[in-house]
Coordinates of C-alpha atoms in Angstrom, one line a residue:
M1 CA 65.8 -92.0 -239.6
V2 CA 66.8 -88.6 -238.7
L3 CA 66.2 -89.5 -234.6
W4 CA 68.1 -92.6 -234.7
E5 CA 71.4 -90.9 -236.1
V6 CA 71.3 -87.7 -233.9
C7 CA 70.9 -90.6 -230.9
V8 CA 73.9 -92.4 -232.5
L9 CA 75.9 -88.9 -233.2
F10 CA 75.4 -88.3 -229.3
L11 CA 76.2 -91.3 -227.7
A12 CA 79.8 -90.7 -230.2
V13 CA 80.5 -87.8 -228.9
L14 CA 79.7 -88.7 -225.3
S15 CA 82.0 -91.8 -225.4
V16 CA 84.7 -89.5 -227.1
C17 CA 84.2 -87.0 -224.2
E18 CA 84.8 -90.1 -221.7
C19 CA 87.8 -91.0 -223.5
E20 CA 89.6 -87.9 -223.6
G21 CA 88.5 -87.3 -220.4
P22 CA 91.1 -89.8 -218.5
G23 CA 94.0 -88.7 -220.9
L24 CA 93.3 -85.2 -220.5
V25 CA 94.1 -85.5 -217.1
D26 CA 96.9 -88.1 -217.5
A27 CA 98.6 -85.4 -220.3
V28 CA 98.3 -83.0 -218.0
S29 CA 99.9 -84.7 -215.5
E30 CA 102.7 -85.8 -217.1
R31 CA 103.8 -81.9 -218.3
R32 CA 103.3 -81.3 -214.4
A33 CA 106.0 -84.7 -214.0
E34 CA 108.1 -83.0 -216.3
E35 CA 107.9 -79.5 -215.3
S36 CA 108.6 -80.9 -211.5
H37 CA 111.9 -82.8 -213.2
R38 CA 113.0 -79.9 -215.0
Q39 CA 112.7 -77.8 -211.8
N40 CA 114.8 -80.5 -209.8
S41 CA 117.4 -80.6 -212.2
A42 CA 117.8 -76.9 -212.4
I43 CA 117.9 -77.0 -208.7
A44 CA 120.8 -79.5 -208.8
L45 CA 122.5 -77.9 -211.1
L46 CA 122.4 -74.4 -208.9
F47 CA 124.3 -76.5 -205.9
T48 CA 126.7 -78.0 -208.6
L49 CA 127.6 -74.5 -210.1
L50 CA 127.8 -73.1 -206.0
L51 CA 130.2 -75.9 -205.1
T52 CA 132.2 -75.4 -208.3
A53 CA 132.7 -71.8 -207.8
T54 CA 133.2 -72.8 -204.2
I55 CA 136.2 -74.5 -205.4
L56 CA 137.8 -71.9 -208.0
T57 CA 137.7 -69.0 -205.8
T58 CA 139.4 -71.1 -203.0
W59 CA 142.0 -71.8 -205.4
L60 CA 141.9 -68.2 -206.1
F61 CA 142.5 -67.5 -202.5
K62 CA 145.2 -70.6 -202.0
H63 CA 146.9 -69.4 -204.7
H64 CA 147.9 -65.7 -203.9
R65 CA 147.8 -66.8 -200.2
L66 CA 145.1 -64.8 -198.5
R67 CA 143.4 -66.0 -195.5
L68 CA 141.0 -63.8 -194.8
L69 CA 138.3 -66.2 -195.8
H70 CA 137.8 -70.1 -195.6
E71 CA 136.1 -71.9 -198.5
T72 CA 133.2 -72.6 -195.8
G73 CA 132.6 -68.5 -195.5
L74 CA 132.9 -68.5 -199.2
A75 CA 130.2 -71.2 -199.7
M76 CA 128.4 -69.2 -197.5
I77 CA 128.4 -66.5 -199.5
Y78 CA 127.7 -67.6 -202.9
G79 CA 124.6 -68.8 -201.3
L80 CA 123.0 -66.1 -199.9
L81 CA 123.7 -64.5 -204.2
M82 CA 121.8 -67.4 -204.8
G83 CA 118.7 -67.0 -202.1
V84 CA 118.6 -63.4 -203.0
I85 CA 118.8 -64.7 -206.8
L86 CA 116.1 -66.8 -206.4
R87 CA 113.5 -64.6 -204.1
F88 CA 113.8 -61.5 -206.0
G89 CA 115.4 -62.2 -209.0
V90 CA 113.2 -65.4 -210.7
H91 CA 109.5 -65.3 -211.3
V92 CA 107.8 -68.5 -211.5
Q93 CA 104.3 -69.1 -212.0
P94 CA 102.6 -70.5 -209.0
D95 CA 100.4 -74.0 -209.8
L96 CA 98.2 -74.1 -206.8
I97 CA 94.9 -74.7 -206.3
D98 CA 93.4 -73.4 -203.6
A99 CA 91.0 -75.3 -202.3
P100 CA 90.2 -76.0 -198.5
L101 CA 88.8 -79.2 -197.7
T102 CA 88.0 -80.1 -193.9
C103 CA 88.5 -83.4 -192.4
V104 CA 88.5 -84.7 -188.8
F105 CA 91.2 -86.8 -187.7
N106 CA 92.8 -87.8 -184.6
S107 CA 96.6 -87.2 -185.9
S108 CA 98.4 -86.3 -189.1
P109 CA 97.8 -88.9 -191.9
R110 CA 101.2 -89.4 -193.3
S111 CA 99.4 -90.0 -197.2
L112 CA 95.9 -89.4 -198.2
L113 CA 94.1 -91.0 -200.9
L114 CA 91.7 -88.8 -202.3
N115 CA 88.6 -89.3 -205.2
I116 CA 88.8 -86.9 -207.5
S117 CA 85.8 -87.3 -210.4
G118 CA 85.9 -91.2 -209.5
R119 CA 90.3 -91.6 -209.7
L120 CA 92.2 -91.9 -206.9
F121 CA 95.3 -89.8 -206.2
E122 CA 98.0 -90.0 -203.3
Y123 CA 98.9 -87.1 -201.6
T124 CA 101.7 -87.5 -199.1
L125 CA 101.9 -85.0 -195.8
S126 CA 104.6 -82.2 -196.4
G127 CA 104.2 -80.4 -193.0
E128 CA 101.9 -78.5 -191.3
A129 CA 100.4 -74.9 -192.9
S130 CA 99.3 -71.9 -191.0
D131 CA 95.7 -71.4 -190.7
T132 CA 95.2 -68.0 -191.0
P133 CA 96.3 -66.4 -194.5
R134 CA 99.4 -65.2 -195.1
K135 CA 100.9 -63.0 -197.7
D136 CA 103.6 -65.7 -199.1
A137 CA 107.0 -64.5 -200.0
P138 CA 108.4 -63.9 -204.0
N139 CA 108.9 -67.4 -205.2
S140 CA 107.4 -69.4 -202.4
Q141 CA 106.9 -72.4 -204.6
I142 CA 110.1 -72.6 -206.2
L143 CA 112.2 -71.7 -202.5
K144 CA 110.0 -74.7 -200.9
K145 CA 111.7 -76.8 -203.8
V146 CA 115.0 -75.7 -202.8
T147 CA 114.2 -76.2 -199.2
F148 CA 115.6 -79.9 -198.3
D149 CA 114.3 -82.2 -195.6
P150 CA 116.1 -81.7 -192.6
E151 CA 116.4 -85.6 -192.5
V152 CA 118.8 -85.1 -195.5
F153 CA 121.3 -83.8 -193.5
F154 CA 121.6 -86.3 -190.9
N155 CA 121.3 -89.3 -193.3
I156 CA 123.1 -88.4 -195.9
L157 CA 125.4 -85.2 -195.4
L158 CA 126.5 -85.5 -191.4
P159 CA 127.9 -88.8 -191.6
P160 CA 130.5 -88.4 -194.1
I161 CA 131.8 -85.1 -192.2
I162 CA 131.9 -87.2 -188.5
F163 CA 133.3 -90.0 -190.1
H164 CA 136.6 -88.4 -191.2
A165 CA 136.9 -86.3 -188.4
G166 CA 137.5 -89.3 -186.5
Y167 CA 139.4 -90.7 -189.5
S168 CA 142.1 -88.3 -189.9
L169 CA 142.3 -87.8 -185.8
K170 CA 146.6 -87.0 -185.1
R171 CA 146.2 -90.2 -183.0
R172 CA 149.6 -89.5 -181.6
Y173 CA 148.6 -86.3 -180.3
F174 CA 145.0 -87.0 -179.7
F175 CA 146.0 -89.6 -177.6
R176 CA 148.6 -87.5 -175.7
N177 CA 146.0 -85.3 -175.1
L178 CA 143.2 -87.5 -174.3
G179 CA 142.2 -86.4 -170.8
S180 CA 142.3 -82.7 -171.5
I181 CA 140.0 -83.5 -174.8
L182 CA 137.7 -85.7 -173.1
S183 CA 137.2 -83.1 -170.4
Y184 CA 136.6 -80.2 -172.8
A185 CA 134.4 -82.4 -174.6
F186 CA 132.2 -84.2 -172.0
V187 CA 132.4 -82.2 -169.1
G188 CA 132.8 -78.2 -170.7
T189 CA 130.3 -78.9 -173.2
V190 CA 127.7 -79.8 -170.5
I191 CA 128.6 -76.7 -168.6
S192 CA 128.3 -74.8 -171.8
S193 CA 124.6 -76.1 -172.4
F194 CA 123.7 -75.4 -169.1
V195 CA 125.2 -71.8 -169.0
I196 CA 123.5 -70.9 -172.4
G197 CA 120.2 -72.2 -171.0
L198 CA 120.3 -70.2 -167.7
V199 CA 121.5 -67.1 -169.2
M200 CA 119.1 -67.5 -172.0
Y201 CA 115.9 -68.0 -169.7
G202 CA 116.6 -65.1 -167.9
F203 CA 116.8 -63.3 -171.2
V204 CA 113.5 -65.1 -172.3
A205 CA 112.4 -64.0 -168.5
C206 CA 113.2 -60.4 -169.3
M207 CA 111.3 -60.8 -172.8
S208 CA 107.9 -61.8 -171.9
A209 CA 107.9 -59.1 -169.3
V210 CA 108.1 -56.4 -171.4
G211 CA 106.1 -58.0 -174.3
Q212 CA 108.9 -58.9 -176.9
L213 CA 107.8 -62.7 -177.3
G214 CA 105.6 -63.8 -179.7
G215 CA 104.7 -67.2 -178.8
D216 CA 106.0 -69.8 -175.7
F217 CA 110.0 -70.2 -174.6
F218 CA 109.7 -72.9 -171.9
F219 CA 112.9 -73.6 -169.8
T220 CA 113.5 -76.4 -172.1
D221 CA 113.5 -74.6 -175.1
C222 CA 116.1 -72.6 -173.4
L223 CA 118.2 -75.6 -172.7
F224 CA 118.0 -77.1 -175.9
F225 CA 118.8 -74.2 -177.6
G226 CA 122.1 -74.2 -175.1
A227 CA 122.8 -77.8 -176.1
I228 CA 122.5 -77.5 -180.1
I229 CA 124.6 -73.9 -179.7
S230 CA 127.1 -75.8 -177.9
A231 CA 128.1 -77.6 -181.0
T232 CA 131.8 -76.2 -182.0
D233 CA 133.4 -76.6 -185.5
P234 CA 136.1 -74.5 -185.9
V235 CA 136.5 -75.2 -189.7
T236 CA 137.5 -72.9 -190.9
V237 CA 140.2 -72.4 -187.8
L238 CA 142.0 -75.6 -187.7
A239 CA 142.3 -75.5 -191.5
I240 CA 144.2 -72.2 -191.5
F241 CA 146.0 -73.6 -188.0
N242 CA 147.3 -76.7 -190.8
D243 CA 148.5 -74.3 -193.0
L244 CA 150.6 -72.2 -190.6
K245 CA 151.5 -75.4 -189.1
V246 CA 150.6 -74.2 -185.9
D247 CA 151.9 -75.8 -182.3
V248 CA 150.5 -79.4 -182.3
D249 CA 149.0 -79.8 -178.7
L250 CA 147.1 -76.6 -179.6
Y251 CA 145.8 -78.2 -183.1
A252 CA 144.9 -81.7 -181.5
L253 CA 142.7 -80.0 -178.4
L254 CA 141.0 -78.1 -180.5
L255 CA 140.0 -81.0 -183.1
G256 CA 139.6 -83.3 -180.6
E257 CA 137.3 -81.2 -178.4
S258 CA 135.0 -80.2 -181.7
V259 CA 134.9 -84.1 -183.1
L260 CA 133.9 -85.2 -179.5
N261 CA 131.7 -82.2 -178.7
D262 CA 129.4 -82.4 -181.1
A263 CA 128.4 -86.2 -180.1
V264 CA 127.9 -85.0 -176.7
A265 CA 125.6 -82.1 -178.0
I266 CA 123.4 -84.6 -180.5
V267 CA 122.8 -86.9 -177.2
L268 CA 122.1 -84.1 -174.7
S269 CA 120.0 -82.2 -176.9
S270 CA 117.9 -85.8 -177.7
S271 CA 117.4 -85.8 -173.9
I272 CA 116.5 -82.8 -173.2
V273 CA 113.8 -83.7 -175.9
A274 CA 113.0 -87.1 -173.9
Y275 CA 112.4 -84.8 -170.9
Q276 CA 108.6 -85.4 -169.9
P277 CA 107.4 -84.7 -166.4
S278 CA 104.5 -86.7 -165.7
G279 CA 102.3 -83.4 -164.5
S280 CA 100.1 -81.4 -166.5
S281 CA 102.4 -79.3 -167.3
S282 CA 104.9 -80.7 -169.7
H283 CA 107.8 -78.1 -169.0
S284 CA 107.4 -78.3 -165.3
F285 CA 110.4 -79.2 -162.7
E286 CA 110.5 -83.1 -162.1
G287 CA 112.9 -84.7 -160.2
E288 CA 112.1 -88.1 -162.0
A289 CA 112.1 -86.8 -165.6
I290 CA 115.4 -85.3 -165.2
L291 CA 116.7 -89.0 -164.0
V292 CA 115.3 -90.7 -167.2
S293 CA 116.6 -87.7 -169.2
L294 CA 119.8 -88.5 -167.5
G295 CA 119.9 -92.1 -168.5
V296 CA 118.7 -91.2 -172.0
F297 CA 122.0 -89.5 -172.3
L298 CA 124.2 -92.2 -171.0
G299 CA 122.4 -94.8 -172.6
V300 CA 122.4 -93.5 -175.9
L301 CA 126.0 -92.1 -175.9
S302 CA 127.2 -95.3 -174.1
G303 CA 125.1 -97.5 -176.9
S304 CA 126.8 -95.0 -179.9
L305 CA 130.2 -95.8 -178.7
V306 CA 129.8 -99.8 -178.0
L307 CA 127.8 -99.9 -181.5
G308 CA 130.7 -97.8 -183.4
T309 CA 133.7 -99.5 -181.8
A310 CA 132.1 -103.0 -182.5
T311 CA 131.7 -102.7 -186.1
G312 CA 135.5 -101.2 -186.2
F313 CA 136.3 -104.3 -184.6
I314 CA 134.3 -106.5 -186.8
T315 CA 136.1 -104.9 -189.7
A316 CA 139.3 -105.1 -188.4
L317 CA 139.2 -108.6 -188.0
V318 CA 137.4 -109.5 -191.4
T319 CA 140.8 -107.2 -193.0
K320 CA 142.9 -109.0 -191.1
L321 CA 141.8 -112.7 -191.2
T322 CA 140.8 -112.6 -195.4
R323 CA 143.4 -111.5 -198.2
L324 CA 141.0 -108.9 -199.1
R325 CA 144.4 -106.8 -199.4
N326 CA 145.2 -108.5 -202.5
F327 CA 142.2 -106.8 -204.0
P328 CA 142.0 -103.2 -203.5
L329 CA 139.1 -102.1 -204.9
L330 CA 137.1 -104.9 -202.8
E331 CA 138.9 -104.4 -199.6
T332 CA 137.7 -100.1 -200.0
T333 CA 134.5 -101.0 -200.9
L334 CA 133.6 -103.0 -197.6
F335 CA 135.8 -100.7 -195.7
F336 CA 133.2 -97.8 -196.4
L337 CA 130.2 -100.7 -196.7
M338 CA 131.0 -101.6 -192.9
S339 CA 131.3 -98.1 -192.2
W340 CA 127.9 -97.0 -193.8
S341 CA 126.1 -99.7 -192.3
T342 CA 127.2 -98.2 -188.2
F343 CA 125.0 -95.6 -188.9
L344 CA 122.5 -97.8 -190.2
L345 CA 122.4 -100.2 -187.8
A346 CA 123.0 -97.7 -185.3
E347 CA 119.0 -95.8 -186.4
A348 CA 117.5 -98.9 -186.5
C349 CA 118.1 -99.5 -182.8
N350 CA 117.2 -95.7 -181.8
I351 CA 120.4 -94.0 -180.9
T352 CA 122.4 -91.9 -182.8
G353 CA 124.0 -93.0 -185.8
V354 CA 126.1 -90.0 -185.8
V355 CA 127.5 -90.6 -182.9
A356 CA 128.2 -94.2 -183.5
V357 CA 130.2 -93.1 -186.9
L358 CA 132.6 -91.1 -184.9
F359 CA 133.3 -93.8 -182.8
C360 CA 133.5 -96.2 -185.9
G361 CA 135.9 -93.8 -187.4
I362 CA 138.7 -93.6 -184.5
T363 CA 138.6 -97.6 -184.5
Q364 CA 138.8 -97.8 -187.6
A365 CA 141.8 -95.6 -188.0
H366 CA 143.5 -97.6 -185.0
Y367 CA 142.8 -100.8 -185.9
T368 CA 141.6 -101.2 -189.4
R369 CA 143.6 -99.0 -191.6
S370 CA 147.0 -100.9 -190.2
N371 CA 145.6 -103.6 -191.6
L372 CA 144.8 -102.3 -195.2
S373 CA 147.2 -102.7 -198.4
A374 CA 149.2 -99.6 -199.3
E375 CA 146.7 -98.7 -202.4
S376 CA 143.5 -99.3 -199.9
K377 CA 145.2 -97.0 -197.3
K378 CA 145.1 -94.1 -199.8
R379 CA 142.4 -94.5 -201.8
T380 CA 140.3 -94.7 -198.3
E381 CA 141.8 -91.5 -196.7
E382 CA 141.3 -89.2 -200.4
L383 CA 138.1 -90.8 -200.7
S384 CA 136.6 -89.8 -197.1
E385 CA 138.7 -86.3 -197.4
L386 CA 136.6 -85.9 -200.8
L387 CA 133.2 -86.8 -199.1
N388 CA 134.1 -84.5 -196.1
F389 CA 134.9 -81.9 -198.3
L390 CA 132.2 -81.9 -200.5
A391 CA 129.5 -82.3 -198.0
E392 CA 130.7 -79.6 -196.1
S393 CA 130.4 -77.2 -198.7
F394 CA 127.3 -77.9 -199.4
I395 CA 125.7 -77.3 -196.0
F396 CA 127.6 -73.9 -195.4
S397 CA 126.2 -73.3 -199.6
Y398 CA 122.6 -74.4 -198.1
M399 CA 123.3 -71.8 -195.1
G400 CA 123.5 -69.2 -196.7
L401 CA 121.2 -69.8 -199.3
T402 CA 118.7 -70.9 -196.5
L403 CA 118.6 -67.3 -195.0
F404 CA 116.4 -66.5 -198.2
S405 CA 114.5 -69.6 -198.7
Y406 CA 113.1 -70.4 -195.7
Q407 CA 110.0 -68.9 -195.0
N408 CA 109.7 -68.6 -191.1
H409 CA 112.1 -66.6 -189.7
V410 CA 111.9 -65.2 -186.1
F411 CA 114.2 -62.6 -185.9
N412 CA 114.3 -61.1 -182.5
P413 CA 117.2 -58.8 -182.0
A414 CA 117.1 -59.0 -177.9
F415 CA 116.9 -62.7 -178.2
I416 CA 120.1 -62.6 -180.9
S417 CA 121.9 -60.5 -178.7
G418 CA 121.2 -62.6 -175.4
S419 CA 122.3 -65.3 -177.2
F420 CA 126.1 -63.8 -178.1
L421 CA 126.4 -62.8 -174.3
A422 CA 125.2 -66.3 -173.8
I423 CA 127.6 -68.1 -175.9
L424 CA 130.6 -66.2 -175.0
L425 CA 130.3 -67.1 -171.1
G426 CA 129.5 -70.2 -171.8
R427 CA 132.4 -70.8 -173.9
A428 CA 134.7 -68.7 -171.1
A429 CA 133.0 -71.4 -168.3
N430 CA 134.1 -74.1 -170.2
I431 CA 137.8 -73.4 -171.4
Y432 CA 139.3 -71.1 -167.9
P433 CA 138.0 -73.4 -165.3
L434 CA 138.5 -76.8 -166.6
S435 CA 142.4 -75.7 -168.0
F436 CA 143.0 -74.2 -164.1
L437 CA 141.9 -77.7 -162.9
L438 CA 144.0 -79.9 -165.8
N439 CA 147.4 -77.8 -164.9
L440 CA 147.5 -79.1 -161.5
G441 CA 148.4 -82.7 -163.1
R442 CA 149.7 -81.8 -166.8
S443 CA 153.2 -81.8 -167.0
N444 CA 152.8 -79.9 -170.3
R445 CA 150.6 -77.1 -168.7
I446 CA 147.6 -75.8 -171.2
S447 CA 149.0 -71.8 -171.0
N448 CA 147.0 -69.0 -170.8
N449 CA 147.6 -68.0 -174.8
F450 CA 146.7 -71.4 -175.6
Q451 CA 143.1 -71.2 -173.5
H452 CA 142.6 -67.5 -175.2
V453 CA 143.0 -68.7 -178.6
M454 CA 140.7 -71.9 -177.5
M455 CA 138.3 -69.9 -176.8
F456 CA 137.9 -67.5 -180.2
A457 CA 138.0 -70.8 -181.4
G458 CA 135.2 -72.2 -180.4
L459 CA 133.2 -71.2 -183.8
R460 CA 129.8 -72.6 -184.7
G461 CA 128.4 -74.7 -187.7
A462 CA 127.2 -77.5 -189.3
M463 CA 126.6 -79.7 -186.3
A464 CA 125.0 -76.6 -184.8
F465 CA 122.5 -75.9 -187.9
A466 CA 121.8 -79.1 -188.6
L467 CA 120.4 -79.6 -185.0
S468 CA 118.3 -76.4 -185.3
I469 CA 116.8 -77.2 -188.3
R470 CA 115.9 -80.8 -187.6
D471 CA 112.9 -79.1 -186.0
T472 CA 110.9 -76.3 -186.8
S473 CA 107.3 -76.7 -185.8
T474 CA 107.4 -74.0 -183.3
Y475 CA 107.8 -70.3 -182.5
A476 CA 110.5 -71.1 -180.2
R477 CA 112.1 -74.0 -182.7
Q478 CA 111.9 -70.9 -185.6
M479 CA 113.4 -68.4 -183.3
M480 CA 116.6 -70.9 -182.2
F481 CA 117.1 -71.7 -186.3
S482 CA 117.3 -68.3 -187.2
T483 CA 119.4 -67.2 -184.4
T484 CA 121.8 -70.1 -185.0
L485 CA 122.3 -68.9 -189.0
L486 CA 123.4 -65.7 -187.6
I487 CA 125.3 -67.0 -185.3
V488 CA 127.5 -69.2 -187.8
F489 CA 127.5 -65.8 -190.3
F490 CA 129.3 -64.3 -187.0
T491 CA 131.9 -66.6 -185.9
V492 CA 132.5 -68.4 -189.5
W493 CA 133.3 -64.6 -191.3
V494 CA 134.4 -62.6 -187.9
F495 CA 136.2 -64.9 -185.9
G496 CA 137.4 -67.5 -188.4
G497 CA 138.6 -64.2 -190.4
G498 CA 140.7 -62.8 -187.0
T499 CA 142.4 -66.0 -187.1
T500 CA 145.8 -64.9 -187.9
P501 CA 146.3 -62.2 -186.2
V502 CA 145.4 -63.4 -183.3
L503 CA 147.9 -66.2 -183.6
S504 CA 149.8 -63.6 -183.6
K505 CA 148.7 -61.3 -180.8
M506 CA 148.8 -64.5 -179.0
N507 CA 152.7 -65.2 -179.9
I508 CA 151.6 -68.9 -180.5
R509 CA 154.7 -71.0 -182.4
V510 CA 154.1 -71.6 -186.0
G511 CA 155.8 -73.6 -188.7
V512 CA 156.5 -76.6 -186.4
E513 CA 157.1 -79.4 -188.6
E514 CA 155.7 -82.9 -186.3
D515 CA 158.9 -84.5 -186.8
E516 CA 161.0 -81.1 -185.2
E517 CA 157.3 -81.5 -182.2
E518 CA 157.8 -85.2 -182.1
C519 CA 161.9 -84.9 -181.0
I520 CA 161.7 -82.4 -179.1
T521 CA 158.9 -84.4 -176.7
E522 CA 160.9 -87.4 -176.9
L523 CA 163.9 -85.5 -175.7
D524 CA 161.6 -84.2 -173.3
D525 CA 160.5 -87.5 -171.9
M526 CA 164.5 -88.9 -171.9
V527 CA 165.0 -86.1 -169.7
S528 CA 162.1 -86.9 -167.3
G529 CA 162.4 -90.1 -167.5
S530 CA 159.0 -91.3 -167.5
C531 CA 155.7 -90.4 -169.4
S532 CA 153.6 -88.5 -167.3
A533 CA 150.4 -90.3 -168.5
A534 CA 148.1 -91.0 -166.0
W535 CA 147.5 -94.7 -164.9
P536 CA 144.1 -95.5 -166.4
I537 CA 145.9 -94.4 -169.6
R538 CA 148.8 -96.5 -169.2
L539 CA 146.2 -99.1 -167.9
W540 CA 144.4 -99.2 -171.2
Y541 CA 147.8 -99.2 -173.3
K542 CA 148.7 -102.2 -171.8
F543 CA 145.9 -104.0 -172.7
D544 CA 145.6 -102.6 -175.8
H545 CA 149.3 -103.3 -176.8
N546 CA 148.9 -106.7 -175.8
Y547 CA 145.8 -108.1 -176.7
L548 CA 143.8 -105.8 -179.0
K549 CA 146.5 -104.8 -181.3
P550 CA 147.1 -108.8 -181.7
L551 CA 143.7 -109.9 -182.0
L552 CA 142.6 -107.3 -184.6
T553 CA 145.6 -106.3 -186.2
H554 CA 148.7 -107.7 -187.4
S555 CA 150.9 -105.1 -184.7
G556 CA 151.7 -106.2 -181.1
P557 CA 153.4 -109.2 -179.9
P558 CA 152.0 -113.0 -180.9
L559 CA 148.7 -113.2 -179.3
S560 CA 150.2 -116.4 -177.7
G561 CA 152.7 -115.0 -175.7
S562 CA 149.9 -112.5 -174.2
L563 CA 147.2 -115.4 -173.8
P564 CA 147.3 -118.4 -171.0
A565 CA 148.5 -121.6 -172.2
C566 CA 145.0 -123.2 -172.7
C567 CA 144.1 -120.2 -175.1
A568 CA 146.7 -121.4 -177.6
P569 CA 144.1 -122.7 -179.8
V570 CA 142.3 -119.9 -180.0
A571 CA 145.0 -118.1 -180.2
R572 CA 146.6 -119.7 -183.6
C573 CA 142.8 -119.4 -185.2
L574 CA 143.1 -115.7 -184.7
A575 CA 146.4 -115.2 -186.0
S576 CA 146.8 -114.1 -188.8
S577 CA 149.3 -115.8 -191.7
Q578 CA 151.2 -112.5 -191.9
E579 CA 151.4 -112.9 -188.7
Y580 CA 153.7 -116.4 -188.9
K581 CA 155.7 -114.7 -191.8
S582 CA 156.7 -111.7 -190.0
V583 CA 159.7 -112.0 -188.2
Q584 CA 160.0 -108.7 -186.0
Q585 CA 157.6 -107.5 -183.7
P586 CA 155.7 -104.4 -185.5
H587 CA 155.9 -100.9 -184.0
D588 CA 152.7 -99.5 -182.6
D589 CA 152.7 -95.9 -183.2
D590 CA 149.6 -95.0 -182.4
S591 CA 150.6 -94.1 -178.6
E592 CA 153.9 -94.3 -178.0
L593 CA 154.4 -91.3 -176.2
I594 CA 151.6 -92.6 -173.8
L595 CA 153.5 -96.0 -171.9
N596 CA 157.8 -95.3 -172.3
E597 CA 159.3 -96.5 -168.9
G598 CA 162.7 -95.2 -169.6
S599 CA 165.0 -94.2 -172.2
S600 CA 166.0 -98.0 -173.9
L601 CA 162.2 -98.4 -174.5
L602 CA 161.7 -95.3 -176.4
Y603 CA 165.1 -95.6 -178.3
S604 CA 163.8 -98.9 -178.9
D605 CA 160.9 -98.5 -179.7
L606 CA 162.1 -95.6 -182.7
L607 CA 164.4 -97.9 -184.5
I608 CA 162.2 -100.7 -185.7
S609 CA 159.1 -100.1 -187.2
S610 CA 156.6 -101.9 -189.7
D611 CA 155.8 -98.9 -192.3
D612 CA 159.5 -98.7 -193.2
P613 CA 161.0 -101.4 -195.5
S614 CA 164.2 -101.6 -194.6
S615 CA 163.1 -101.8 -190.9
G616 CA 163.0 -106.1 -191.3
Q617 CA 166.7 -105.8 -191.4
A618 CA 167.0 -103.9 -187.8
E619 CA 166.3 -107.0 -186.4
M620 CA 167.2 -107.4 -182.5
T621 CA 167.7 -110.7 -180.6
E622 CA 169.7 -111.6 -177.4
D623 CA 172.8 -112.0 -179.9
T624 CA 172.9 -108.6 -181.4
P625 CA 174.9 -106.4 -179.9
A626 CA 173.0 -103.0 -178.4
P627 CA 172.4 -100.1 -181.3
T628 CA 174.9 -97.6 -180.6
Q629 CA 173.7 -93.7 -179.8
E630 CA 176.2 -92.3 -181.9
P631 CA 173.7 -91.0 -184.6
I632 CA 171.5 -89.7 -181.9
Q633 CA 174.1 -87.9 -179.7
P634 CA 174.4 -85.0 -182.5
L635 CA 170.5 -85.1 -182.6
A636 CA 170.0 -85.0 -178.8
Q637 CA 172.2 -82.2 -178.8
S638 CA 170.9 -80.1 -181.1
L639 CA 167.2 -80.3 -179.4
S640 CA 168.7 -80.1 -175.9
E641 CA 169.6 -76.1 -176.9
S642 CA 166.1 -76.0 -178.6
L643 CA 164.2 -77.3 -174.7
R644 CA 166.3 -74.5 -173.2
L645 CA 165.3 -71.6 -175.5
R646 CA 161.1 -73.3 -174.9
L647 CA 161.8 -72.9 -171.1

């Protein structure tokens, strides 16, 4: 009897242990999940506090009219301070079990299912770890948590920044300097990339000869570094330009170049990565592989341009042919969903989504915005600016934090020094020779002082950082990332802070109102008698004014007047009710300085504007007498004096 009781008790204990075993494991897993959730919330709060501190300090600087440092520089400083605190001031007990197991696979699995004591656990791939033991940095676990996946920058943070750059372009001055902007952005960026790559290859060869390299660094790595570091981001300089109201042509040249050369840098770096010779060495020189990379460059760039433009066209047609303008909330929501779908569609088609979003933003600004209601216009502009500010401030604060949170930095003084020299040479090879060639065909020449300011304003920023952090798996990429980080710090703090003295030294006009600049330019056109735009731009403007504007917007002449008579049914289907109700032809203000054959056309364009409610009373017919130029004469006389002073 006693034996039976002992057996029953033993079985009860075993059953309790078997029941408590999984329960204890579940309890431990829940505690770990709660701890992880708490740490993630603290990290989110950390970045929120960084942005809050940046905003308050920026207000303080603007209140006291201090231009020593832009908000991006402030965000980087706060990020640096927080990185120091997390690395050396916060102590977290590691929760790691060091139990290495050896498995043989042909490739790295994305996830693993492990059977531990009869229970299956799934583990996802975080990245490659070093096969040699090393001493981790203090608080390595919390530092890894504040280190984000690089794809977060490309998929979440960069699209709002790039879209805002395209959507907020001052199109009048952008189109007026379109030829020069395209030259600097496309030809100049390619020249700068190869100059930097060749200079860095010489430095790397010298470093290898004296034993200053700790790993492989090939010629393709040098070209890749030249491509990513050629992406300029003069956000600090442009903000100061905007506050000081610097000459609008200089502002347009810098802004247009920085917007488009980001696209060129992204596609160029992708093309260099796609360089795959057929020989045994993946870094040897081969003409066929170079042609393939060139084809990738042209294909990705043109595909992104076509896709972004097509999405903008579709959005313009939808907003034109529907009555969404009666529901501003739905209209604004559709606008941003279509813009975001451009990025997703481009990534799904294996082309660059960031570049597609840029051209989508430019197309939306040129066509779709004129179809939106007044409330939706205001909402889209403000929301785009808000998302751009938050994303940009977050990236720059994260840059400062990364200097201490990233644990695989490779700082090489020789490589860093060579990088600064290569950047200066690459920027000079971009600006000065192209400016000389452009001035041969420009009536409004790019002065030497303008060229010096453009040379000085070639800051590096969010795009260079995002491209460098995307892949840090090799020794060469880790060195590029660490060097890029220091270059961004130096250019934002030193060059950004020195913008005002440089403007004063170069005698650049400040306090220029846009209306005044427009009137002066219009007077220049009246004096010259015609616009000096190149024939491709004139041809594009005619096509845009006669076909695209009437097709996609309520502006321009009626589409039935531009198309042949056989296409009249199509023209009626594509015409909106607002076009039939509109008696006058709305004013196309995007490119009015591109195509002005004479002063009479210029005056007629200026007198009629669709944005002004009172302009509907100014319809001109054959029976209407020509407007007198009495109100314009005093303006012309006052501006002629300004023109003589400028000359």
